[in-house]
Coordinates of C-alpha atoms in Angstrom, one line a residue:
Chain A
M244 CA 15.7 -11.4 5.7
T245 CA 14.9 -13.9 3.0
E246 CA 12.5 -12.8 0.4
I247 CA 9.7 -15.2 -0.3
T248 CA 9.5 -15.9 -4.0
M249 CA 6.0 -15.5 -5.3
T250 CA 4.4 -17.4 -8.1
P251 CA 1.6 -15.6 -10.0
E252 CA -0.9 -17.8 -8.2
T253 CA 0.2 -17.0 -4.7
R254 CA 0.5 -13.4 -5.7
Q255 CA -3.1 -13.5 -6.9
S256 CA -4.4 -15.1 -3.7
A257 CA -2.4 -12.6 -1.7
H258 CA -4.1 -9.9 -3.6
R259 CA -7.5 -11.4 -2.8
I260 CA -6.6 -11.6 0.9
Q261 CA -5.6 -7.9 0.9
L262 CA -8.8 -6.9 -0.8
A263 CA -10.7 -9.0 1.8
L264 CA -8.9 -7.2 4.7
L265 CA -9.6 -3.8 3.1
S266 CA -13.3 -4.7 2.8
V267 CA -13.5 -5.7 6.4
L268 CA -11.9 -2.4 7.4
I269 CA -14.4 -0.4 5.2
I270 CA -17.4 -2.4 6.5
G271 CA -16.2 -1.8 10.0
L272 CA -15.9 1.9 9.5
V273 CA -19.5 2.0 8.0
I274 CA -21.0 0.1 11.0
A275 CA -18.8 1.9 13.6
P276 CA -20.9 5.1 14.1
F277 CA -23.9 2.9 15.1
V278 CA -21.8 1.3 17.9
L279 CA -19.4 4.0 19.0
Y280 CA -19.6 7.7 19.6
P281 CA -19.5 9.4 16.2
V282 CA -17.5 12.5 17.3
F283 CA -14.8 10.2 18.7
L284 CA -14.7 8.2 15.4
M285 CA -14.5 11.5 13.4
K286 CA -11.6 12.6 15.6
V287 CA -9.8 9.4 14.9
L288 CA -10.4 9.7 11.1
C289 CA -9.1 13.3 11.1
F290 CA -5.9 12.4 12.9
A291 CA -5.5 9.3 10.8
L292 CA -5.6 11.4 7.7
F293 CA -3.2 13.9 9.3
A294 CA -0.7 11.1 10.2
S295 CA -1.0 9.6 6.7
A296 CA -0.2 13.0 5.2
F297 CA 2.8 13.3 7.5
N298 CA 3.9 9.8 6.6
L299 CA 4.0 10.7 2.9
L300 CA 6.9 12.9 3.8
L301 CA 8.6 10.9 6.6
G302 CA 8.0 7.4 5.4
F303 CA 8.2 7.7 1.7
T304 CA 10.5 10.7 1.1
G305 CA 12.6 10.4 4.3
L306 CA 12.0 14.0 5.5
L307 CA 11.2 14.5 9.2
S308 CA 9.2 17.7 9.5
F309 CA 8.7 19.0 13.0
G310 CA 6.3 21.7 11.9
H311 CA 3.3 19.9 10.5
A312 CA 1.0 21.4 13.1
A313 CA 1.2 24.7 11.1
F314 CA -0.5 23.1 8.2
F315 CA -3.1 21.2 10.2
G316 CA -3.9 24.0 12.6
G317 CA -3.5 26.7 9.9
A318 CA -6.1 25.0 7.7
A319 CA -8.4 24.6 10.6
Y320 CA -8.3 28.4 11.1
F321 CA -8.7 29.1 7.4
T322 CA -11.7 26.8 7.1
A323 CA -13.3 28.0 10.3
H324 CA -12.9 31.6 9.3
A325 CA -14.2 31.1 5.8
V326 CA -17.3 29.2 7.0
K327 CA -18.1 31.3 10.1
E328 CA -17.2 34.9 8.9
W329 CA -17.7 34.7 5.2
G330 CA -20.5 32.2 5.1
F331 CA -18.7 29.7 2.8
P332 CA -20.3 26.3 2.3
P333 CA -18.4 23.5 4.0
E334 CA -16.8 22.0 0.9
A335 CA -15.5 25.5 -0.2
G336 CA -14.3 26.2 3.4
I337 CA -12.3 22.9 3.4
L338 CA -10.9 23.7 -0.1
L339 CA -9.7 27.0 1.1
G340 CA -8.0 25.3 4.1
V341 CA -6.3 22.9 1.7
V342 CA -5.1 25.7 -0.6
G343 CA -3.9 27.8 2.4
A344 CA -2.0 24.8 3.9
A345 CA -0.4 24.1 0.5
F346 CA 0.7 27.7 0.1
M347 CA 2.2 27.6 3.6
G348 CA 3.9 24.3 2.7
L349 CA 5.4 26.0 -0.3
I350 CA 6.9 28.8 1.8
I351 CA 8.1 26.6 4.7
G352 CA 9.3 23.8 2.4
F353 CA 11.2 26.3 0.2
F354 CA 13.4 27.2 3.1
A355 CA 13.5 23.8 4.8
I356 CA 14.6 21.6 1.9
R357 CA 17.9 23.5 1.7
R358 CA 19.1 21.6 4.7
Q359 CA 19.1 18.0 5.7
G360 CA 18.4 15.8 8.7
I361 CA 18.2 17.6 12.0
Y362 CA 18.6 21.0 10.4
F363 CA 15.6 20.4 8.2
A364 CA 13.5 19.4 11.2
M365 CA 14.7 22.6 13.1
I366 CA 13.8 24.9 10.3
T367 CA 10.3 23.4 10.0
L368 CA 9.9 23.8 13.8
A369 CA 11.1 27.4 13.8
L370 CA 8.9 28.5 11.0
S371 CA 5.9 26.7 12.4
Q372 CA 6.5 28.4 15.8
M373 CA 6.6 31.7 14.0
F374 CA 3.2 30.8 12.6
F375 CA 2.0 29.8 16.1
F376 CA 2.9 33.3 17.5
F377 CA 1.3 34.9 14.5
C378 CA -1.9 33.0 15.4
L379 CA -1.5 34.0 19.0
Q380 CA -1.3 37.7 18.2
S381 CA -3.5 38.1 15.2
E382 CA -7.1 39.4 15.2
F383 CA -8.7 36.8 13.0
T384 CA -7.8 33.8 15.2
K385 CA -9.3 35.4 18.3
G386 CA -6.1 34.6 20.2
E387 CA -6.5 32.3 23.3
D388 CA -10.3 31.9 22.7
G389 CA -10.0 30.5 19.2
L390 CA -12.7 30.5 16.6
Q391 CA -15.8 29.0 18.3
G392 CA -19.2 28.0 17.1
V393 CA -18.3 27.3 13.6
P394 CA -21.4 26.1 11.7
R395 CA -21.1 22.8 9.9
G396 CA -23.5 24.0 7.2
H397 CA -25.1 22.1 4.4
L398 CA -22.9 20.0 2.1
L399 CA -23.5 20.9 -1.6
G400 CA -26.4 23.0 -0.3
F401 CA -28.7 20.1 0.7
I402 CA -27.0 17.6 3.1
D403 CA -27.4 18.8 6.6
L404 CA -24.0 18.2 8.3
S405 CA -25.3 19.1 11.8
Q406 CA -26.7 15.6 11.8
P407 CA -23.9 13.4 13.4
L408 CA -24.4 10.6 10.9
N409 CA -24.3 12.8 7.9
M410 CA -21.2 14.5 9.2
Y411 CA -19.6 11.1 9.9
F412 CA -20.1 9.8 6.4
F413 CA -18.8 13.0 5.0
V414 CA -15.7 12.7 7.1
L415 CA -15.3 9.1 6.2
A416 CA -15.6 9.9 2.5
V417 CA -13.0 12.7 2.7
F418 CA -10.7 10.4 4.8
A419 CA -11.0 7.7 2.2
I420 CA -10.2 10.1 -0.7
G421 CA -7.2 11.5 1.3
V422 CA -5.7 8.1 2.0
F423 CA -6.3 7.0 -1.5
M424 CA -4.4 10.1 -2.7
V425 CA -1.5 9.2 -0.4
W426 CA -1.6 5.7 -1.7
R427 CA -1.7 6.9 -5.3
I428 CA 1.2 9.3 -4.9
V429 CA 3.3 6.6 -3.2
H430 CA 2.6 4.0 -5.9
S431 CA 3.2 6.2 -8.9
P432 CA 6.2 7.0 -11.1
F433 CA 6.7 10.1 -9.0
G434 CA 6.5 8.0 -5.8
M435 CA 9.3 5.8 -7.1
I436 CA 11.6 8.8 -7.4
L437 CA 10.7 9.9 -3.9
R438 CA 11.6 6.5 -2.6
S439 CA 14.9 6.6 -4.5
I440 CA 15.6 10.0 -2.8
R441 CA 14.9 8.5 0.5
E442 CA 17.1 5.5 -0.2
N443 CA 20.1 7.4 -1.6
E444 CA 19.8 11.1 -2.3
N445 CA 23.2 11.6 -3.9
R446 CA 22.7 8.7 -6.2
A447 CA 19.4 10.3 -7.3
I448 CA 21.2 13.5 -8.0
S449 CA 23.9 11.7 -10.0
L450 CA 21.1 10.2 -12.1
G451 CA 20.0 13.7 -13.1
Y452 CA 17.1 14.3 -10.7
S453 CA 16.8 17.8 -9.3
V454 CA 15.9 16.3 -5.9
N455 CA 15.0 19.6 -4.3
L456 CA 12.1 20.1 -6.7
Y457 CA 10.9 16.5 -5.9
K458 CA 11.2 17.2 -2.2
L459 CA 9.4 20.5 -2.4
A460 CA 6.6 18.9 -4.4
A461 CA 6.3 16.1 -1.8
F462 CA 6.3 18.7 1.0
V463 CA 3.5 20.7 -0.6
M464 CA 1.4 17.6 -1.2
S465 CA 1.9 16.5 2.4
A466 CA 1.0 20.0 3.7
A467 CA -2.1 20.1 1.5
L468 CA -3.3 16.7 2.8
A469 CA -2.5 17.8 6.4
G470 CA -4.6 20.9 5.7
L471 CA -7.5 18.6 4.4
A472 CA -7.4 16.9 7.8
G473 CA -7.2 20.2 9.7
G474 CA -10.1 21.8 7.8
L475 CA -12.2 18.7 8.4
K476 CA -11.4 18.8 12.1
A477 CA -12.5 22.4 12.4
L478 CA -15.9 21.4 11.0
V479 CA -16.2 18.3 13.2
F480 CA -15.5 20.1 16.5
Q481 CA -16.9 23.4 15.2
F482 CA -13.9 25.3 16.5
A483 CA -10.2 26.1 15.7
T484 CA -7.8 26.8 18.5
L485 CA -4.1 27.3 19.2
T486 CA -3.8 23.7 20.3
D487 CA -3.9 22.7 16.7
V488 CA -0.9 24.9 15.7
A489 CA 1.2 24.3 18.8
W490 CA 4.4 22.3 18.5
Q491 CA 3.0 19.5 20.7
M492 CA 0.6 18.7 17.8
S493 CA 3.7 18.3 15.5
G494 CA 5.1 15.9 18.1
E495 CA 1.9 14.0 18.4
V496 CA 1.7 13.3 14.7
I497 CA 5.3 12.0 14.8
L498 CA 4.3 9.7 17.6
M499 CA 1.2 8.4 15.8
T500 CA 3.2 7.7 12.6
L501 CA 6.1 6.0 14.5
L502 CA 3.8 3.9 16.6
G503 CA 1.7 2.7 13.7
G504 CA 4.6 2.1 11.3
I505 CA 6.6 4.5 9.2
G506 CA 6.5 3.9 5.5
T507 CA 3.3 1.8 5.6
I508 CA -0.1 2.9 4.3
F509 CA -2.1 1.6 7.2
G510 CA 0.5 2.3 10.0
P511 CA -0.4 6.0 10.6
I512 CA -4.1 5.1 10.6
F513 CA -3.7 2.5 13.4
G514 CA -1.2 4.7 15.2
A515 CA -3.7 7.6 15.2
A516 CA -6.5 5.4 16.4
F517 CA -4.4 4.1 19.2
V518 CA -3.2 7.5 20.4
V519 CA -6.6 9.2 20.2
T520 CA -8.2 6.3 22.0
V521 CA -5.7 6.4 24.8
Q522 CA -6.1 10.2 25.1
N523 CA -9.9 9.8 25.3
Y524 CA -9.8 7.3 28.1
L525 CA -7.2 9.2 30.1
S526 CA -8.9 12.5 29.8
T527 CA -11.6 11.4 32.3
T528 CA -9.1 9.9 34.8
G529 CA -6.9 12.9 35.5
F530 CA -3.8 10.8 34.7
P531 CA -1.3 13.0 32.8
V532 CA -1.5 12.0 29.2
T533 CA 1.9 13.3 28.3
V534 CA 3.6 10.9 30.7
L535 CA 2.0 7.9 29.0
T536 CA 2.6 9.1 25.5
G537 CA 6.2 9.7 26.4
L538 CA 6.5 6.1 27.8
I539 CA 4.8 4.7 24.7
F540 CA 7.3 6.6 22.5
I541 CA 10.3 5.2 24.4
V542 CA 9.0 1.6 24.3
C543 CA 8.3 2.0 20.6
V544 CA 11.8 3.3 19.8
L545 CA 13.4 0.6 22.0
V546 CA 11.4 -2.5 21.2
F547 CA 9.5 -2.2 18.0
R548 CA 10.9 0.4 15.7
R549 CA 8.9 -0.7 12.7
G550 CA 5.7 0.2 14.5
I551 CA 2.5 -1.9 14.9
V552 CA 1.8 -2.4 11.2
G553 CA 5.5 -2.5 10.3
E554 CA 6.2 -5.3 12.7
F555 CA 3.1 -7.2 11.5
N556 CA 4.3 -6.8 7.9
A557 CA 7.6 -8.2 8.8
S558 CA 6.1 -11.2 10.5
R559 CA 5.7 -14.7 9.1
L560 CA 2.0 -14.4 9.0
A561 CA 2.1 -11.3 6.9
A562 CA 4.6 -13.1 4.5
K563 CA 2.1 -15.9 4.1
L564 CA -0.7 -13.4 3.4
G565 CA 1.6 -11.7 0.8
L566 CA 1.5 -8.4 2.7
R567 CA 5.2 -8.0 3.2
S568 CA 5.9 -4.5 2.1
R569 CA 8.9 -4.2 -0.1
N570 CA 9.5 -0.5 0.6
Chain B
M178 CA 29.9 -9.7 -23.8
T179 CA 28.2 -6.6 -24.9
A180 CA 27.9 -4.0 -22.2
T181 CA 25.3 -1.8 -23.8
G182 CA 23.2 -1.9 -26.8
V183 CA 23.8 1.7 -27.6
N184 CA 25.4 2.8 -30.9
E185 CA 28.2 0.4 -30.8
K186 CA 30.0 0.6 -34.0
P187 CA 32.8 -1.9 -34.5
G188 CA 36.2 -0.2 -34.4
N189 CA 34.8 3.0 -33.0
H190 CA 37.8 3.3 -30.7
Q191 CA 40.0 3.6 -33.7
N192 CA 38.1 6.3 -35.5
P193 CA 39.6 9.8 -35.4
A194 CA 36.7 11.3 -33.6
A195 CA 37.5 8.9 -30.7
S196 CA 40.5 10.9 -29.7
R197 CA 38.6 14.1 -28.9
V198 CA 38.6 15.6 -25.5
V199 CA 35.2 15.4 -23.8
L200 CA 35.9 16.7 -20.3
T201 CA 38.5 19.2 -19.2
A202 CA 39.5 20.8 -16.0
R203 CA 41.7 23.9 -15.9
D204 CA 43.6 25.2 -12.8
L205 CA 41.1 23.5 -10.5
R206 CA 41.4 24.6 -6.9
R207 CA 39.4 23.9 -3.8
D208 CA 40.0 25.3 -0.3
F209 CA 38.4 24.0 2.9
G210 CA 38.9 26.9 5.3
G211 CA 42.7 27.3 5.3
F212 CA 43.4 23.9 3.8
T213 CA 43.9 23.5 0.1
A214 CA 42.6 20.1 -0.8
V215 CA 43.0 20.4 -4.6
N216 CA 45.4 22.8 -6.3
N217 CA 46.3 23.6 -9.9
V218 CA 44.8 20.4 -11.3
N219 CA 44.5 20.1 -15.1
L220 CA 42.8 17.2 -16.7
D221 CA 41.9 16.1 -20.2
V222 CA 39.6 13.1 -20.5
Y223 CA 39.3 11.6 -23.9
H224 CA 36.4 9.9 -25.6
A225 CA 36.7 6.1 -25.7
K226 CA 39.7 6.0 -23.3
V227 CA 40.0 4.9 -19.7
H228 CA 41.7 7.5 -17.6
A229 CA 42.9 6.6 -14.1
L230 CA 43.3 9.0 -11.2
I231 CA 45.6 7.4 -8.6
G232 CA 47.4 8.6 -5.5
P233 CA 47.9 7.9 -1.8
N234 CA 45.1 8.3 0.7
G235 CA 44.1 11.9 1.2
A236 CA 45.6 13.0 -2.2
G237 CA 42.3 14.6 -3.2
K238 CA 41.0 12.1 -5.7
T239 CA 37.5 12.0 -4.4
T240 CA 37.5 15.8 -4.0
V241 CA 38.4 16.1 -7.7
F242 CA 35.5 13.8 -8.5
N243 CA 33.2 15.9 -6.4
L244 CA 34.4 19.1 -8.2
L245 CA 34.0 17.6 -11.7
T246 CA 30.5 16.4 -11.0
K247 CA 29.7 19.7 -9.2
F248 CA 28.8 18.0 -5.9
L249 CA 31.4 20.5 -4.6
Q250 CA 31.9 24.0 -6.1
P251 CA 35.5 24.7 -7.0
T252 CA 37.1 27.7 -5.3
S253 CA 38.6 28.6 -8.7
G254 CA 39.3 27.1 -12.1
K255 CA 37.2 26.0 -15.0
I256 CA 35.5 22.8 -16.1
T257 CA 34.1 22.1 -19.5
L258 CA 32.0 19.1 -20.7
L259 CA 31.6 18.6 -24.4
D260 CA 32.6 22.3 -25.0
H261 CA 30.1 23.6 -22.5
D262 CA 31.3 25.5 -19.5
I263 CA 29.8 23.6 -16.5
T264 CA 31.8 25.4 -13.7
N265 CA 28.7 26.9 -12.2
M266 CA 26.1 24.3 -13.0
A267 CA 24.0 22.2 -10.6
P268 CA 25.0 18.6 -10.2
A269 CA 21.7 17.2 -11.5
R270 CA 22.0 19.3 -14.6
V271 CA 25.6 18.1 -15.2
A272 CA 24.3 14.5 -14.9
R273 CA 21.6 15.3 -17.5
M274 CA 24.3 16.5 -19.8
G275 CA 26.0 13.2 -19.8
L276 CA 28.5 13.3 -17.0
V277 CA 27.5 10.5 -14.6
R278 CA 29.4 9.3 -11.5
S279 CA 29.5 6.5 -9.1
F280 CA 30.4 6.7 -5.5
Q281 CA 33.0 5.1 -3.2
I282 CA 30.4 3.4 -1.2
S283 CA 28.3 1.4 -3.6
A284 CA 25.4 3.5 -4.7
V285 CA 22.3 1.4 -5.3
F286 CA 18.9 2.0 -3.9
P287 CA 19.0 -0.8 -1.3
H288 CA 15.3 -1.4 -0.6
L289 CA 14.2 -1.3 -4.2
T290 CA 14.4 -4.4 -6.5
V291 CA 17.2 -4.7 -9.1
L292 CA 14.7 -4.0 -11.8
E293 CA 13.4 -0.9 -10.0
N294 CA 16.9 0.3 -9.6
I295 CA 17.5 0.3 -13.3
R296 CA 14.1 1.8 -14.0
I297 CA 14.8 4.8 -11.7
A298 CA 17.5 5.7 -14.2
L299 CA 15.3 5.1 -17.2
Q300 CA 12.3 7.0 -15.8
R301 CA 13.6 10.5 -16.4
P302 CA 14.7 10.1 -20.0
G303 CA 11.4 8.2 -20.5
N304 CA 9.5 11.1 -19.1
L305 CA 7.9 9.1 -16.4
A306 CA 9.2 10.8 -13.2
V307 CA 6.7 13.5 -12.2
Q308 CA 3.4 11.7 -12.7
F309 CA 2.1 11.4 -9.2
W310 CA -1.4 10.5 -10.5
L311 CA -0.5 7.5 -12.6
P312 CA -0.3 3.9 -11.3
L313 CA 3.0 2.2 -11.0
G314 CA 2.1 -0.2 -13.8
R315 CA 2.8 2.5 -16.3
L316 CA 6.5 2.0 -15.6
D317 CA 6.2 -1.5 -17.2
V318 CA 7.0 0.1 -20.6
L319 CA 10.5 0.5 -19.3
N320 CA 10.9 -3.2 -18.4
D321 CA 12.2 -4.4 -21.8
R322 CA 15.0 -1.9 -21.9
A323 CA 15.7 -2.5 -18.2
M324 CA 15.9 -6.3 -18.8
E325 CA 18.1 -5.7 -21.8
L326 CA 20.6 -3.7 -19.7
L327 CA 20.4 -6.3 -16.9
T328 CA 21.1 -9.1 -19.4
S329 CA 24.1 -7.3 -20.8
V330 CA 25.7 -7.3 -17.4
G331 CA 24.5 -10.8 -16.4
L332 CA 22.0 -9.7 -13.7
E333 CA 18.8 -10.8 -15.4
N334 CA 18.1 -13.7 -13.0
E335 CA 18.2 -11.4 -10.0
Y336 CA 15.8 -8.8 -11.4
D337 CA 13.3 -9.3 -8.6
S338 CA 15.8 -9.4 -5.6
Q339 CA 16.2 -6.5 -3.4
A340 CA 19.4 -4.6 -4.3
A341 CA 20.5 -4.9 -0.6
D342 CA 20.6 -8.7 -0.9
L343 CA 23.1 -8.7 -3.8
S344 CA 26.8 -9.5 -3.1
Y345 CA 29.1 -6.5 -3.0
G346 CA 30.5 -7.2 -6.5
R347 CA 27.0 -7.6 -8.0
K348 CA 25.9 -4.3 -6.4
R349 CA 28.8 -2.6 -8.2
V350 CA 27.7 -4.2 -11.5
L351 CA 24.1 -3.1 -10.8
E352 CA 25.4 0.4 -10.2
I353 CA 27.3 0.5 -13.4
A354 CA 24.3 -0.9 -15.3
T355 CA 22.1 1.8 -13.8
T356 CA 24.6 4.4 -14.9
L357 CA 24.7 3.0 -18.4
A358 CA 20.9 3.3 -18.6
L359 CA 21.5 7.0 -18.9
D360 CA 23.8 6.4 -21.9
P361 CA 26.4 8.9 -20.4
K362 CA 29.1 10.5 -22.4
V363 CA 31.6 10.5 -19.5
L364 CA 31.6 7.9 -16.7
L365 CA 33.3 8.7 -13.4
L366 CA 33.9 5.7 -11.3
D367 CA 35.1 6.2 -7.7
E368 CA 37.1 3.0 -6.7
P369 CA 34.9 0.5 -8.6
M370 CA 36.9 -2.4 -7.4
A371 CA 37.2 -1.5 -3.7
G372 CA 36.5 -4.4 -1.4
M373 CA 35.9 -6.9 -4.2
G374 CA 36.9 -10.5 -4.5
G375 CA 39.2 -11.7 -7.4
E376 CA 36.6 -12.9 -9.8
D377 CA 34.4 -9.9 -9.3
V378 CA 37.3 -7.7 -10.2
G379 CA 37.8 -9.5 -13.5
M380 CA 34.0 -9.2 -14.2
V381 CA 33.9 -5.5 -13.5
A382 CA 37.2 -4.8 -15.3
E383 CA 35.8 -6.5 -18.4
L384 CA 32.6 -4.5 -18.1
I385 CA 34.5 -1.2 -17.9
R386 CA 36.6 -2.2 -20.9
E387 CA 33.5 -2.8 -22.9
V388 CA 31.8 0.4 -21.7
A389 CA 34.8 2.5 -22.6
K390 CA 34.6 1.6 -26.3
T391 CA 31.9 4.1 -26.8
R392 CA 32.5 6.6 -24.0
A393 CA 35.1 8.2 -21.8
V394 CA 35.8 6.7 -18.4
L395 CA 37.6 8.4 -15.6
M396 CA 38.2 6.2 -12.5
V397 CA 39.8 6.4 -9.2
E398 CA 41.5 3.1 -8.4
H399 CA 43.9 1.6 -5.9
N400 CA 44.4 -1.8 -7.5
L401 CA 47.5 -1.1 -9.7
K402 CA 47.1 -4.3 -11.6
V403 CA 43.7 -3.2 -12.8
V404 CA 45.1 0.2 -13.6
A405 CA 47.9 -1.3 -15.6
D406 CA 45.6 -3.6 -17.5
L407 CA 42.7 -1.2 -18.1
C408 CA 43.8 2.4 -18.3
D409 CA 45.2 4.3 -21.3
H410 CA 46.2 7.3 -19.3
I411 CA 47.1 7.8 -15.7
T412 CA 47.2 11.0 -13.5
V413 CA 49.0 10.7 -10.2
L414 CA 47.8 13.1 -7.5
Q415 CA 49.7 13.9 -4.3
R416 CA 48.6 16.4 -1.7
G417 CA 46.0 17.8 -4.1
E418 CA 48.5 18.4 -6.9
I419 CA 49.4 16.5 -10.0
L420 CA 52.7 14.7 -9.5
A421 CA 53.0 12.8 -12.8
E422 CA 51.0 11.9 -15.9
G423 CA 51.2 9.5 -18.8
D424 CA 50.7 5.8 -19.6
Y425 CA 51.4 3.1 -17.0
A426 CA 55.1 2.6 -18.1
T427 CA 55.9 6.3 -17.9
V428 CA 54.2 6.8 -14.5
S429 CA 55.5 3.6 -12.9
N430 CA 59.1 4.5 -13.9
D431 CA 58.8 8.0 -12.6
E432 CA 61.2 8.4 -9.6
R433 CA 58.9 10.8 -7.7
V434 CA 55.9 8.5 -8.1
K435 CA 57.9 5.6 -6.8
V436 CA 58.9 7.5 -3.8
A437 CA 55.6 9.1 -3.0
Y438 CA 53.2 6.4 -3.9
M439 CA 54.4 3.0 -4.6
G440 CA 57.3 2.9 -2.2
T441 CA 60.9 3.0 -3.3
D442 CA 60.8 -0.4 -5.0
H443 CA 57.4 -1.4 -5.9
D444 CA 58.2 -4.7 -7.5

């Protein structure tokens, strides 16, 4: 791959094009609820945020977690319980979900980072399955029924979230903040160290970095952001169920991230939008969704491993636009 | 050519402090299951000297490196660095104390630029490694020092290339420059010349000679010409144990070494 040398002028125009694309995306998301079904859009945004949080770990730190459903679904339970049973306002309920997910991330991460590769993935899977069975048995999750009829409440006491449009723009704002946080973490001094660990862990150690602390920090941040997505989803759908903590959910977020493009900011967003859309269409036809997602997974791994956004970034067009990612 | 800009006093290699021991290993032993990979190894690495560790394949050279840098825990024995016992320390901590290693396969961060590679090493001492809330632009304060290091090894024109796109020899040079960014007291180089073309060998040898004026260097190397030219002291390992020690003349005339390592008649 030849690197295109960029003069300050082309760099500046590339910057302008990137800003233009971003504005188009934002305007599209603002107009979207007037054209499309808002609940569908909110579902996309929740999963897009979840996948972005997951990608912080897989794409930018090089850690494949197979237990992210625990943080997503766990936060959904925490938020739903706090709002429904304790009468928390929505913002406090979501905050509780985030803190809960971060705490779980600390515990699961603490054990998982001791091993690498497939063993790391297996430990996260095992611990998240333990959490799944805890949720299945425990009182507060209401077992198979789940927590239903969670009120959306009033944001800051005066914005009525039971109005679909109000809820949509609240979700959009939280989504934007969440993705911005991922972007900020990745493009920060800390993010550079995470990338160095992904690139060559032993070298990072030999330069004096206690890589386990960095990995744990990244794990907790990823878990917290996944919790943000989960808490939000509990308010959107007004329920929290076992589906969100099941291992299939961990698999789905891997698929979304892989399909969209590992290690790119926009990849997980497009991947999540694609998967959620496909699921929505198929749910009315009776065609088994898992068969299709399995096929998509195989095609993705065989033909375009960089994912939708990753392949685009590697294309000539993207190079002209100055979008080539150098990660 | 100046390899570093750090505390280089002329004639430092002649001053009395230069002959002090900075890294020692005593009765080092490492078992893997029933197999003893390293046994009864004693080493003294001196400041401002180049010390070579040679031996046939499987002699345990890389294992000794891994033990000294704590990437492996010794089964028994003691390691001291600058009079501190580091036998039970974590590898990152040992690195922070000034014992920095390279690896057999070149250790750069391939998908980062050359400049970013150097900056990774400068970030920790510069206290810019944990700030996840700051923009990347904050790292620009490290650019001057990074470019200074790159210029000292002749990589300044490639600062914006991806490390993966450098030639093999230049990756090695980048790796050494990255290591020097930490201003280490002891440098451990695992086969720095492996797989290199002739001119690159000369370039890296010159760089090591320069670097060793102000710090201790311990290197594993197969290229005997390099060892003869560069190294003040040589330790020969065979089957995990020390076979012979001394300068090149002593070692190369040792009958056991000739038989075990260089063949019966190495000329």
